[in-house]
JSON list of C-alpha atoms in Angstrom, two decimals:
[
{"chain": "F", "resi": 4, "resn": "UNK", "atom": "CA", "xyz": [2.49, -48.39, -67.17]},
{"chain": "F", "resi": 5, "resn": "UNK", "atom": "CA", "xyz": [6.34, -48.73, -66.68]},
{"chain": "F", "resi": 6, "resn": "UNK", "atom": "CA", "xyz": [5.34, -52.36, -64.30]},
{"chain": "F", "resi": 7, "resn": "UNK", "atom": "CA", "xyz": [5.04, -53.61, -68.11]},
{"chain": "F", "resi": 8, "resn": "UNK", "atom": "CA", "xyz": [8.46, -53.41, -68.80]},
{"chain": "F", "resi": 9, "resn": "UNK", "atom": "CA", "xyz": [9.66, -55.63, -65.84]},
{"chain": "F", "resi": 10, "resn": "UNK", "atom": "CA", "xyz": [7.11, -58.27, -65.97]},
{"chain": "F", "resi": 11, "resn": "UNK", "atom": "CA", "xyz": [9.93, -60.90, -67.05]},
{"chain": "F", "resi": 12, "resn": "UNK", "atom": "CA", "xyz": [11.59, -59.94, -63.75]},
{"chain": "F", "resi": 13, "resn": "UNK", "atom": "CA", "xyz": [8.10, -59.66, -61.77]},
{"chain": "F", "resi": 14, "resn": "UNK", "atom": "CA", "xyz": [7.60, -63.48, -62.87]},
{"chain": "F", "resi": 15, "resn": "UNK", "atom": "CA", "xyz": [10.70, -64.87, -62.76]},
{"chain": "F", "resi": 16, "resn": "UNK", "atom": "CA", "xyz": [12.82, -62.71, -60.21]},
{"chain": "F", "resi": 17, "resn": "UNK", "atom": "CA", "xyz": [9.84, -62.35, -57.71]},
{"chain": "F", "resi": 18, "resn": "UNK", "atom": "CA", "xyz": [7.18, -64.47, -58.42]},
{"chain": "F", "resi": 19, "resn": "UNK", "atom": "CA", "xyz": [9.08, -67.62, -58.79]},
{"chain": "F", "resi": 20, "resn": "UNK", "atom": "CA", "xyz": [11.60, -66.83, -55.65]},
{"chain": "F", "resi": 21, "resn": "UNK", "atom": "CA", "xyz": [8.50, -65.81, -53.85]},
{"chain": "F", "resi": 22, "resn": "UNK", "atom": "CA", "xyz": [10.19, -62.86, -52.70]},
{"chain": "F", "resi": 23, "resn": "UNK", "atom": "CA", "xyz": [8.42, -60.52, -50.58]},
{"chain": "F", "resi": 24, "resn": "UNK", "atom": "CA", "xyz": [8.95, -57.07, -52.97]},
{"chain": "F", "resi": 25, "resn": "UNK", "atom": "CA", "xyz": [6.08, -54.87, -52.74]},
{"chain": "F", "resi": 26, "resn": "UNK", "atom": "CA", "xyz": [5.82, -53.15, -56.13]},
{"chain": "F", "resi": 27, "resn": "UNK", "atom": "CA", "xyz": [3.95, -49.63, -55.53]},
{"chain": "F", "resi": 28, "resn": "UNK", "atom": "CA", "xyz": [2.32, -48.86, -58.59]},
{"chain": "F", "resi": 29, "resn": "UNK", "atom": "CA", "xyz": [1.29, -45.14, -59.23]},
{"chain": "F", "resi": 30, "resn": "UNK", "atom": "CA", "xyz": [-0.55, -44.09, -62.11]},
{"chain": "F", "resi": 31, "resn": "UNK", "atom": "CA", "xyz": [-2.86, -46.80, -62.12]},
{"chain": "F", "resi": 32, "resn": "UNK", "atom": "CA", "xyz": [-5.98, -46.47, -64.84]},
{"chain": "F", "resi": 33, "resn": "UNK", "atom": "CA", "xyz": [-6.63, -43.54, -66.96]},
{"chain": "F", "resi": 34, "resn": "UNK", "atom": "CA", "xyz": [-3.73, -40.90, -66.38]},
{"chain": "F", "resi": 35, "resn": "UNK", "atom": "CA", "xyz": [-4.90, -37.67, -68.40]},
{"chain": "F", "resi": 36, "resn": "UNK", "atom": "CA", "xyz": [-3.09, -35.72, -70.35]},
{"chain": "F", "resi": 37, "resn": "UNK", "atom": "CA", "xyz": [0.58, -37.73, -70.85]},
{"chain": "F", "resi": 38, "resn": "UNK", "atom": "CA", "xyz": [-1.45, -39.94, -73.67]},
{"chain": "F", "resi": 39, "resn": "UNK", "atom": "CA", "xyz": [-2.01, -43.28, -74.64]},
{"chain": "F", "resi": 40, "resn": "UNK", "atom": "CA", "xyz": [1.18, -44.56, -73.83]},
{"chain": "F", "resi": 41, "resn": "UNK", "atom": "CA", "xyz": [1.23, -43.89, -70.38]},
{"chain": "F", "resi": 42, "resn": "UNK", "atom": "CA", "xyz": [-2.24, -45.11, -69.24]},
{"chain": "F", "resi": 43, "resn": "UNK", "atom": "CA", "xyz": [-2.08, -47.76, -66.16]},
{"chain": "F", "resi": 44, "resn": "UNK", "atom": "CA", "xyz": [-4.56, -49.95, -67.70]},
{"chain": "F", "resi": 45, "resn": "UNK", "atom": "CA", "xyz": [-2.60, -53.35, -68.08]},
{"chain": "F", "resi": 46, "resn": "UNK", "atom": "CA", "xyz": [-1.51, -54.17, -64.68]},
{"chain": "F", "resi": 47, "resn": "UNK", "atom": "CA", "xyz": [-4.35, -56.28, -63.10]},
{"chain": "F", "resi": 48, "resn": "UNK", "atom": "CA", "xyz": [-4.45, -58.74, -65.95]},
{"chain": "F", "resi": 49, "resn": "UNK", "atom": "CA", "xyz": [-1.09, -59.29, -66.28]},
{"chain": "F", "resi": 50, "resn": "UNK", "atom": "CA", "xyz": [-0.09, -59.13, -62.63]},
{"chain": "F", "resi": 51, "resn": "UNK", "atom": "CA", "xyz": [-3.02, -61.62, -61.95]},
{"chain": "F", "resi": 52, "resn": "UNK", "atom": "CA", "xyz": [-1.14, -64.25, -63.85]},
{"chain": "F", "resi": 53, "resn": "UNK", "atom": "CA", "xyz": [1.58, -64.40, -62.22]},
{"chain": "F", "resi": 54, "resn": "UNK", "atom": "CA", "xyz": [1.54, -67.59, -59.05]},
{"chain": "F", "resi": 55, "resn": "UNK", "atom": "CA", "xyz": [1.69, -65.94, -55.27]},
{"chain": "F", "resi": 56, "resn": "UNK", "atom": "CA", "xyz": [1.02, -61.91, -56.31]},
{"chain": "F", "resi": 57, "resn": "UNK", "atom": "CA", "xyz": [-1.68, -60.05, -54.39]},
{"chain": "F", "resi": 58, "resn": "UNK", "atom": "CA", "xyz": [-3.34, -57.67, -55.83]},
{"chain": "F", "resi": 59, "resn": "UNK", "atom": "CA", "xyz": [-4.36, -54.60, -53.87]},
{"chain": "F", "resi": 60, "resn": "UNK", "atom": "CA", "xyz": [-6.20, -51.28, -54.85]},
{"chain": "F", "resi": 61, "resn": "UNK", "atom": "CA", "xyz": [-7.19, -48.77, -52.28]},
{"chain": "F", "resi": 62, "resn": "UNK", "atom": "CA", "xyz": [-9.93, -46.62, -52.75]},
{"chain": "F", "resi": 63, "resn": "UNK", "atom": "CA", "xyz": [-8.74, -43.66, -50.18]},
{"chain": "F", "resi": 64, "resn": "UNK", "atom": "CA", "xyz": [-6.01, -42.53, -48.35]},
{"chain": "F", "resi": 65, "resn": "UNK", "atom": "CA", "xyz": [-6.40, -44.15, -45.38]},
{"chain": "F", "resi": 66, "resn": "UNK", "atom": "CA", "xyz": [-6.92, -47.35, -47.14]},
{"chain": "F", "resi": 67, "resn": "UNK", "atom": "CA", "xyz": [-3.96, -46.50, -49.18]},
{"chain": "F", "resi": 68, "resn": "UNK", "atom": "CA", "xyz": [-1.83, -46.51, -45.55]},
{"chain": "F", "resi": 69, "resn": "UNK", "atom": "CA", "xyz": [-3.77, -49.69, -44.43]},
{"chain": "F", "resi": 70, "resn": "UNK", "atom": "CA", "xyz": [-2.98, -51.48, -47.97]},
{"chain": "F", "resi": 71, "resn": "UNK", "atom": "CA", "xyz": [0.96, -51.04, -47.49]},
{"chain": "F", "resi": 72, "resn": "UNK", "atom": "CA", "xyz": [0.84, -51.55, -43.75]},
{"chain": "F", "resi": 73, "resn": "UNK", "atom": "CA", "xyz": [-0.67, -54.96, -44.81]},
{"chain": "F", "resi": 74, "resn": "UNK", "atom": "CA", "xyz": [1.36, -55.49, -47.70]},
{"chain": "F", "resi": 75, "resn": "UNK", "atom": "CA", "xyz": [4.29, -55.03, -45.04]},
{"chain": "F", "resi": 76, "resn": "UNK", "atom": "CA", "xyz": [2.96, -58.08, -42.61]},
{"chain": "F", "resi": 77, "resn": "UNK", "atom": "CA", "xyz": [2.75, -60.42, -45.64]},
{"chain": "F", "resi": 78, "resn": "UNK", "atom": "CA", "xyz": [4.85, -62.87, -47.38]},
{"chain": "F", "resi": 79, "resn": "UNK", "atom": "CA", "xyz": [5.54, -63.14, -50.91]},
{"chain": "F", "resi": 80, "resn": "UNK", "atom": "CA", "xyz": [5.36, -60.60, -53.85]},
{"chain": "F", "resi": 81, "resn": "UNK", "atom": "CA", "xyz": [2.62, -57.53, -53.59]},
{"chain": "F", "resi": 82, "resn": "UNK", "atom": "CA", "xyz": [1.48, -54.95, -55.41]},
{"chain": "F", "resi": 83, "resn": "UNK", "atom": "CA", "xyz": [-0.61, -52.18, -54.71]},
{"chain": "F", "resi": 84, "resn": "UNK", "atom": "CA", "xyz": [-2.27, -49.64, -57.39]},
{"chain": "F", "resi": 85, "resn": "UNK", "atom": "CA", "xyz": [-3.54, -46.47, -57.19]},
{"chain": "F", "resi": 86, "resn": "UNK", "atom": "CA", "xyz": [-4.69, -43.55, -59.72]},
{"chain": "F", "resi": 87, "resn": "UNK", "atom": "CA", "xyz": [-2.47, -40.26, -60.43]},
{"chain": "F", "resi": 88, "resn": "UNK", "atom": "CA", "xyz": [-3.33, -37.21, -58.73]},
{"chain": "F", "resi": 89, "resn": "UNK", "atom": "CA", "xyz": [-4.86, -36.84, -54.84]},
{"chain": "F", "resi": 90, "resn": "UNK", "atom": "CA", "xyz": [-6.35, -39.59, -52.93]},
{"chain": "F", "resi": 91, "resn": "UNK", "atom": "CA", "xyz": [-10.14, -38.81, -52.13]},
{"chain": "F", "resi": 92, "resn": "UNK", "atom": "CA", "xyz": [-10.00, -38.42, -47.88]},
{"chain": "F", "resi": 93, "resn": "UNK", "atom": "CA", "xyz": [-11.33, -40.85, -46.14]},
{"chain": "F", "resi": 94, "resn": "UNK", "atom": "CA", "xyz": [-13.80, -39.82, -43.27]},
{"chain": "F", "resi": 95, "resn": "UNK", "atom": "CA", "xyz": [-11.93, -41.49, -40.88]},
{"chain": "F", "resi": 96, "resn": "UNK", "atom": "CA", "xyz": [-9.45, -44.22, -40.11]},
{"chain": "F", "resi": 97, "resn": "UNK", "atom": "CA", "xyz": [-9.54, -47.19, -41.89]},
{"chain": "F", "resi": 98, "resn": "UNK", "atom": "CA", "xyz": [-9.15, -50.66, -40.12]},
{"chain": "F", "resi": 99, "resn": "UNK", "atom": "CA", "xyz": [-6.26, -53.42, -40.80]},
{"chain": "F", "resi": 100, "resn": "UNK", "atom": "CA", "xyz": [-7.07, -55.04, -44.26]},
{"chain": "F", "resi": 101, "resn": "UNK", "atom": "CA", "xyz": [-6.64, -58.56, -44.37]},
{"chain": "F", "resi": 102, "resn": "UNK", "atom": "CA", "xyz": [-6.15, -60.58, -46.81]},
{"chain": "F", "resi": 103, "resn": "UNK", "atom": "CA", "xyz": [-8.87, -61.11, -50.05]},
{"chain": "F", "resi": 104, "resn": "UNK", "atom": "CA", "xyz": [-10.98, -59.26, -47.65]},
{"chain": "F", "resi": 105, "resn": "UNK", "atom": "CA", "xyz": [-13.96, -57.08, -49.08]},
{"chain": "F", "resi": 106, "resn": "UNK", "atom": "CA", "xyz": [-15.94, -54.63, -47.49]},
{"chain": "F", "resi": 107, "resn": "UNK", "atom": "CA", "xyz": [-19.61, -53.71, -47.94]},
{"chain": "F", "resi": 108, "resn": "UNK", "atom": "CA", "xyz": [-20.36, -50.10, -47.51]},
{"chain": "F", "resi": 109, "resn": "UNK", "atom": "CA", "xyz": [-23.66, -50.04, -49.07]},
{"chain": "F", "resi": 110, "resn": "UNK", "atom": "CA", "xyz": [-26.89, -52.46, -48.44]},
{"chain": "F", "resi": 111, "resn": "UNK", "atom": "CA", "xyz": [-29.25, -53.60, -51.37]},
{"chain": "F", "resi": 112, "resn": "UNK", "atom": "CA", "xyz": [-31.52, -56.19, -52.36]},
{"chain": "F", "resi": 113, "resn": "UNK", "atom": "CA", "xyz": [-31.90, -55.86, -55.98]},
{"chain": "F", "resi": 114, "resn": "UNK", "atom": "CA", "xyz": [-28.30, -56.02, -57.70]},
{"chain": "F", "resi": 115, "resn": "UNK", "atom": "CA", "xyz": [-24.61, -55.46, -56.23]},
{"chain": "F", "resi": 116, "resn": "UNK", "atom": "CA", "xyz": [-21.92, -52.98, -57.48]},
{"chain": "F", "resi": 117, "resn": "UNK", "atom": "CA", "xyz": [-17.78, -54.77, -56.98]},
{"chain": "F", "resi": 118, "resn": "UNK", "atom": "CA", "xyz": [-15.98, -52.04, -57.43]},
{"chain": "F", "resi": 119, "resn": "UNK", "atom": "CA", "xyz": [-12.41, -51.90, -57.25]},
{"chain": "F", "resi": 120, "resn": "UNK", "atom": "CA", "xyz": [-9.93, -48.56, -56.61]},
{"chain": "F", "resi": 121, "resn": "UNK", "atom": "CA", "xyz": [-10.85, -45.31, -57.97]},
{"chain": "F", "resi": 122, "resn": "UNK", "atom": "CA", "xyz": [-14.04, -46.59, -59.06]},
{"chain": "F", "resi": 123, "resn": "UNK", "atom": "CA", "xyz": [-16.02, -47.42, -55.44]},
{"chain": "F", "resi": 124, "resn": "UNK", "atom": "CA", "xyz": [-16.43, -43.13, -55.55]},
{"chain": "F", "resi": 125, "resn": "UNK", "atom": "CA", "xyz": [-18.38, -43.61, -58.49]},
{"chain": "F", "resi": 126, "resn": "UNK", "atom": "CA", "xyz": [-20.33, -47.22, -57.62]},
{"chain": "F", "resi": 127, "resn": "UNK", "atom": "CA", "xyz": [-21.36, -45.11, -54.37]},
{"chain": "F", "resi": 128, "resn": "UNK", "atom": "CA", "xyz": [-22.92, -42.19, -57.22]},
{"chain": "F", "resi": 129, "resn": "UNK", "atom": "CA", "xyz": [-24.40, -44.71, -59.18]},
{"chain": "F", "resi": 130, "resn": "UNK", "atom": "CA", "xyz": [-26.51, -46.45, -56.09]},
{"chain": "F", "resi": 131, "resn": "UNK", "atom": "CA", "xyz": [-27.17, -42.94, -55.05]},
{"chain": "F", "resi": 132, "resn": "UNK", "atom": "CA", "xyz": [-28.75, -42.52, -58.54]},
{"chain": "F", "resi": 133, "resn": "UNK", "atom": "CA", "xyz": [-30.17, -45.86, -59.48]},
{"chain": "F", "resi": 134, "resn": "UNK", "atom": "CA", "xyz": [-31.90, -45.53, -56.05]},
{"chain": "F", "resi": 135, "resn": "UNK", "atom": "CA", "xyz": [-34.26, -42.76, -57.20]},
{"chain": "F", "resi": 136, "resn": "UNK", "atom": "CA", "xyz": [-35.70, -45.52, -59.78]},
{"chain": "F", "resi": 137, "resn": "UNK", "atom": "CA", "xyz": [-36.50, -47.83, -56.94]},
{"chain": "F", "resi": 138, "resn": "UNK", "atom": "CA", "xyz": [-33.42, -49.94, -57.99]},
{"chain": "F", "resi": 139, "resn": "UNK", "atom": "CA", "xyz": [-31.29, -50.85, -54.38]},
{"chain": "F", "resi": 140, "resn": "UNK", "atom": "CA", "xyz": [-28.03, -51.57, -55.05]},
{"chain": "F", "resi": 141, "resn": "UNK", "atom": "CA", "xyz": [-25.40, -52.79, -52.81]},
{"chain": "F", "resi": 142, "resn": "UNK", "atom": "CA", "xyz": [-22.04, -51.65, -52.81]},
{"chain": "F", "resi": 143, "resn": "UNK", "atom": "CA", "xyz": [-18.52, -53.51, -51.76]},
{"chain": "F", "resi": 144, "resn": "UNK", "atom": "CA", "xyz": [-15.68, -52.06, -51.83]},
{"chain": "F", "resi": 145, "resn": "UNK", "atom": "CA", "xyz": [-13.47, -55.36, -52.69]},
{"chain": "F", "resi": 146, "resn": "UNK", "atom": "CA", "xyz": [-9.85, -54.42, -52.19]},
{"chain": "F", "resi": 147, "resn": "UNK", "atom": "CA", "xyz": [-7.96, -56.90, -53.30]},
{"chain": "F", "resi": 148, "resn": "UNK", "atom": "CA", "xyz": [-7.88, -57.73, -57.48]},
{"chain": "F", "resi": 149, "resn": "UNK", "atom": "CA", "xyz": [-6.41, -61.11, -56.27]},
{"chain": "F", "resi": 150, "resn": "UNK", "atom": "CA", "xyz": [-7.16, -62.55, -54.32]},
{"chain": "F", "resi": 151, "resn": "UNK", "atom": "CA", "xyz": [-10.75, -62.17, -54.89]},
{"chain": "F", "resi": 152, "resn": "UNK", "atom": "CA", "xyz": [-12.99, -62.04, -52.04]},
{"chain": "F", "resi": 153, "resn": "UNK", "atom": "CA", "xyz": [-14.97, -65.41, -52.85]},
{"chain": "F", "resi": 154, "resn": "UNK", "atom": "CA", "xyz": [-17.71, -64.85, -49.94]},
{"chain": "F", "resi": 155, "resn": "UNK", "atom": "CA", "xyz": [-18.54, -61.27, -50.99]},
{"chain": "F", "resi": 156, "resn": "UNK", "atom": "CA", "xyz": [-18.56, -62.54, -54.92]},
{"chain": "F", "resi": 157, "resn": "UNK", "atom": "CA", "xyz": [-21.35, -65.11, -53.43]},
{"chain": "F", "resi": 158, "resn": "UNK", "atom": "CA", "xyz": [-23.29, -62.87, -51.05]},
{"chain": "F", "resi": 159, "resn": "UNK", "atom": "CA", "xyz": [-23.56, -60.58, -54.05]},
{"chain": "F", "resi": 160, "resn": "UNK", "atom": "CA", "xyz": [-25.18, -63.34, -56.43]},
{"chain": "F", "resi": 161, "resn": "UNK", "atom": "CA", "xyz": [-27.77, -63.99, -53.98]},
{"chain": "F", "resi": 162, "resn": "UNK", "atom": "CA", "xyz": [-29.04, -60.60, -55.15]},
{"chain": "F", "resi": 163, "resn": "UNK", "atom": "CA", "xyz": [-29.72, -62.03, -58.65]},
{"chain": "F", "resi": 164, "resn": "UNK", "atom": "CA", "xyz": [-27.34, -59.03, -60.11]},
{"chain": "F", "resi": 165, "resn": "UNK", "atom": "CA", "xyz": [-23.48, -58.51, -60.25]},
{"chain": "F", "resi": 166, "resn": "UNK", "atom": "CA", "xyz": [-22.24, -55.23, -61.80]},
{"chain": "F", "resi": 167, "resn": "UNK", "atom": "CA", "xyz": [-17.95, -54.99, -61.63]},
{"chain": "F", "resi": 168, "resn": "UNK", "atom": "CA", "xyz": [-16.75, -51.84, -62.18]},
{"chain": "F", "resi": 169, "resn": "UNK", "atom": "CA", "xyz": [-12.96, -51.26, -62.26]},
{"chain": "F", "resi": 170, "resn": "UNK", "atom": "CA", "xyz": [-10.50, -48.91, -64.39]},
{"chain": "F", "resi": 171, "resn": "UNK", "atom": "CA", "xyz": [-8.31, -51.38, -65.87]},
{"chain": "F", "resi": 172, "resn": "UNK", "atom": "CA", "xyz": [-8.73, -53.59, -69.21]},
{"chain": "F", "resi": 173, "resn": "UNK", "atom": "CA", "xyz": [-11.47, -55.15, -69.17]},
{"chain": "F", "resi": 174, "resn": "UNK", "atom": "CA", "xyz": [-9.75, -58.42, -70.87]},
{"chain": "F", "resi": 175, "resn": "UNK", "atom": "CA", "xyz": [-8.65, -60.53, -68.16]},
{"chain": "F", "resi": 176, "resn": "UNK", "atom": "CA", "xyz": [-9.10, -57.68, -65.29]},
{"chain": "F", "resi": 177, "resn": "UNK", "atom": "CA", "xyz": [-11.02, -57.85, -61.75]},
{"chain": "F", "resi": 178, "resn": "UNK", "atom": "CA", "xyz": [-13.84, -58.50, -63.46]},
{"chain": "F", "resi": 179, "resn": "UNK", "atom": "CA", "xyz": [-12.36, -61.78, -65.78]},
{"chain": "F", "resi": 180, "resn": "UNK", "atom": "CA", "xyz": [-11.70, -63.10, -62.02]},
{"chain": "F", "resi": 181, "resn": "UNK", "atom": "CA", "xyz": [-15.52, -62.33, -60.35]},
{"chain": "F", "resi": 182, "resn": "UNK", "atom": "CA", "xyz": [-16.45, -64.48, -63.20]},
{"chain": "F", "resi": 183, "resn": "UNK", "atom": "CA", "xyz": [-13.52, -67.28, -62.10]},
{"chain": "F", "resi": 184, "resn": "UNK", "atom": "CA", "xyz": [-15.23, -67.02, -59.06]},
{"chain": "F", "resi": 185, "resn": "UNK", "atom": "CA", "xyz": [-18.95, -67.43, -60.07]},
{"chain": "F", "resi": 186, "resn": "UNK", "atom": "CA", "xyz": [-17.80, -69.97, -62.06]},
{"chain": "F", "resi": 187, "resn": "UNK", "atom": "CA", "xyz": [-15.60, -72.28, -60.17]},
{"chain": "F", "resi": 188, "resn": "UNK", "atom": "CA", "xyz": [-18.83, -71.95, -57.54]},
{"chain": "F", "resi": 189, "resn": "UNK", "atom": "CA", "xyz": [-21.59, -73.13, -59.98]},
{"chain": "F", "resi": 190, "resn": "UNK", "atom": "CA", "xyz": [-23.17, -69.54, -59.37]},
{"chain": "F", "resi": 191, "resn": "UNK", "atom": "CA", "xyz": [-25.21, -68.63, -62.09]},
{"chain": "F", "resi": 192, "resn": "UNK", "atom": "CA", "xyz": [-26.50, -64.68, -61.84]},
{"chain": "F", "resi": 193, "resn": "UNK", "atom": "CA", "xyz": [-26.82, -61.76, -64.42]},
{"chain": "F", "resi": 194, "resn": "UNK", "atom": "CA", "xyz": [-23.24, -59.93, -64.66]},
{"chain": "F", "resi": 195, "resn": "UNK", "atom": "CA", "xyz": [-22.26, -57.15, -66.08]},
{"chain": "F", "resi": 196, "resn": "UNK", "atom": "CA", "xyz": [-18.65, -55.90, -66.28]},
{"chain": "F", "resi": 197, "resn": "UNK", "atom": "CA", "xyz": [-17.46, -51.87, -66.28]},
{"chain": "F", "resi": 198, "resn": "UNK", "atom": "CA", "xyz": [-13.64, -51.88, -67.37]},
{"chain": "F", "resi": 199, "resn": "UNK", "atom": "CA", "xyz": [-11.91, -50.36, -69.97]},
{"chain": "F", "resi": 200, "resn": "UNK", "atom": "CA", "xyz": [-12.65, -51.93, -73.67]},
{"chain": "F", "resi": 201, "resn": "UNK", "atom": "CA", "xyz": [-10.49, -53.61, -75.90]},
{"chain": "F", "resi": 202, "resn": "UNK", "atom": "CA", "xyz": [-8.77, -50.59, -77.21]},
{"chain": "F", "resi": 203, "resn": "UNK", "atom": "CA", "xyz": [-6.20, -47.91, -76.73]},
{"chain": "F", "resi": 204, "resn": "UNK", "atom": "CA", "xyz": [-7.12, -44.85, -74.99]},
{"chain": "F", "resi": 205, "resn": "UNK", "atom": "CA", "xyz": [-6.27, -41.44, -76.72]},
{"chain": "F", "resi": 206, "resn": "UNK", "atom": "CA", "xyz": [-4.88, -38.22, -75.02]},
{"chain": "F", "resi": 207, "resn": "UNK", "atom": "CA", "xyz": [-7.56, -36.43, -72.90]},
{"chain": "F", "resi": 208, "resn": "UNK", "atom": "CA", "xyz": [-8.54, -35.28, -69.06]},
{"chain": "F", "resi": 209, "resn": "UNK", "atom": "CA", "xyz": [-9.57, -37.72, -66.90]},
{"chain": "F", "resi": 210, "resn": "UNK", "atom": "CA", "xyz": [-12.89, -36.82, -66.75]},
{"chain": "F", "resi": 211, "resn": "UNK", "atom": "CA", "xyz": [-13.63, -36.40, -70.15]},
{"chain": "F", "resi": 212, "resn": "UNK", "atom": "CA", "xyz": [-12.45, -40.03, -70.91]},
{"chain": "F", "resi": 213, "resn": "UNK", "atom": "CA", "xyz": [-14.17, -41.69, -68.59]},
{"chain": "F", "resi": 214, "resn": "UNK", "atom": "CA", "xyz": [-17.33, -40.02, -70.10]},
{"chain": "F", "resi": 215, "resn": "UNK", "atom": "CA", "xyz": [-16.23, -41.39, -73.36]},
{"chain": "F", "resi": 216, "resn": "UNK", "atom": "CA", "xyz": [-15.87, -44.88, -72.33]},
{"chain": "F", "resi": 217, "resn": "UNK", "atom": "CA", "xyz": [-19.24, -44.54, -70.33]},
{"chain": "F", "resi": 218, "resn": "UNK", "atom": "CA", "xyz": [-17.30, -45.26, -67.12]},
{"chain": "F", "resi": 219, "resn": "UNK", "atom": "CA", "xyz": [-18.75, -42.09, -65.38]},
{"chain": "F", "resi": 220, "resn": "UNK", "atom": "CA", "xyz": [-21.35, -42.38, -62.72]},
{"chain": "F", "resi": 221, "resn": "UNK", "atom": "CA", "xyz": [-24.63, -41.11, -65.17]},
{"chain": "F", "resi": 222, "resn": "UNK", "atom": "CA", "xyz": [-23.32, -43.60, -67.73]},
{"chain": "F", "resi": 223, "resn": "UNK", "atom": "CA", "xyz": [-22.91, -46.71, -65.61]},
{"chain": "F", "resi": 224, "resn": "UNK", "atom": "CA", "xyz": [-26.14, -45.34, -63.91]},
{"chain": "F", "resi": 225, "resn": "UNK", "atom": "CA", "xyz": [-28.17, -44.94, -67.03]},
{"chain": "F", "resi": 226, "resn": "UNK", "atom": "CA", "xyz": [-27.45, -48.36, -68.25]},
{"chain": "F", "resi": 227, "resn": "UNK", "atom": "CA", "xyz": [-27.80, -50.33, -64.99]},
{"chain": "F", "resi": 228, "resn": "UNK", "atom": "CA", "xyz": [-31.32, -48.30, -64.94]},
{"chain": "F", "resi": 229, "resn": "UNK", "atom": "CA", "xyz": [-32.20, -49.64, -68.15]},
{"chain": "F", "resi": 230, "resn": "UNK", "atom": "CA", "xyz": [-31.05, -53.12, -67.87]},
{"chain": "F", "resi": 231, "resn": "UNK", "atom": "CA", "xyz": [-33.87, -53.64, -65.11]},
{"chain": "F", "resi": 232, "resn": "UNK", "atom": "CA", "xyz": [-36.37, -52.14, -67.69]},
{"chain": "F", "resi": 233, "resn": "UNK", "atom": "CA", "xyz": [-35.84, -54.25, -69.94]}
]
């Protein structure tokens, strides 16, 4: 949330010198407890704007280590988000990211979960529960906010269904740039788009905000499920 207050500098300072700073942004997303003002939920849409900045959101620790090694070999400004508290552990090592890179950890034929950051935990649980419906979704774990992974964007319409799920605002977030994608590709598929909506977030745990904004894993799963009834 405090990225907000340099943005002038993040544009002009770094962005136009094309400086190589890597801005490490903790806090990203929903934050608890410290209240509305302190929620991470601005950064991907207005660090998307700005010419030359990658965009980079870990889902793990050892993706967290592999994002700033990466962020280290490239040129030009970075930044690289990740939630408060402790980083789910990875069940092994992670290999080099490279840039706009995706990676699919989960096959399916009828629909495909881009989620971003915190959120591929809860893309796996909704597959996992969509599944027992007869409803195979696959899942990508897609990294980078910006650049997006254009290939994976495409491989995913093929399936006839793109859900993106990230915690961020939903106006002009990951998702606002899937749809760049689809768009500037002449891909035409159902979407659907998880984010935070167009309001402030009160005071509250985690958990129990997510659950509010129906970004938990029985919400997202619940209406995915029904969309295919329908």
């Amino acid at each position: 949330t405090f990225m907000q207050r340099a943005i002038d500098q993040a544009i002009v300072n770094v962005g136009l010198q094309k400086a190589h700073v890597i801005f490490c942004l903790d806090r990203a997303g929903l934050v608890g407890d410290d209240g509305p003002t302190h929620h991470g939920v601005f950064d991907l849409a207005y660090l998307r704007m700005i010419p030359g900045m990658r965009v980079l959101a870990p889902s793990n620790d050892e993706e967290l280590r592999a994002a700033l090694r990466c962020a280290v070999d490239l040129e030009g400004p970075v930044a690289i988000r990740y939630p408060r508290g402790n980083a789910p552990v990875a069940k092994g090592p992670c290999e080099p990211w490279h840039e706009g890179r995706a990676v699919k950890i989960r096959e399916g034929a009828d629909g495909a979960l881009l989620a971003l950051g915190r959120m591929v935990g809860i893309a796996r649980e909704v597959a996992e529960t969509v599944a027992e419906h007869g409803i195979e979704l696959a899942v990508w774990d897609m990294r980078w906010a910006k650049p997006v992974d254009v290939s994976a964007v495409c491989e995913a319409a093929r399936t006839g269904h793109v859900f993106t799920l990230e915690d961020g605002a939903i106006t002009g977030g990951f998702g606002s740039g899937v749809l760049e994608v689809l768009s500037e590709m002449d891909v035409n598929c159902a979407t659907k788009r998880f984010g935070i909506p167009d309001n402030f977030v009160s005071q509250g745990s985690v958990d129990r905000l997510f659950e509010e904004l129906g970004l938990d894993a029985p919400s997202i799963s619940a209406e995915i499920a029904g969309s295919y009834r329908d």
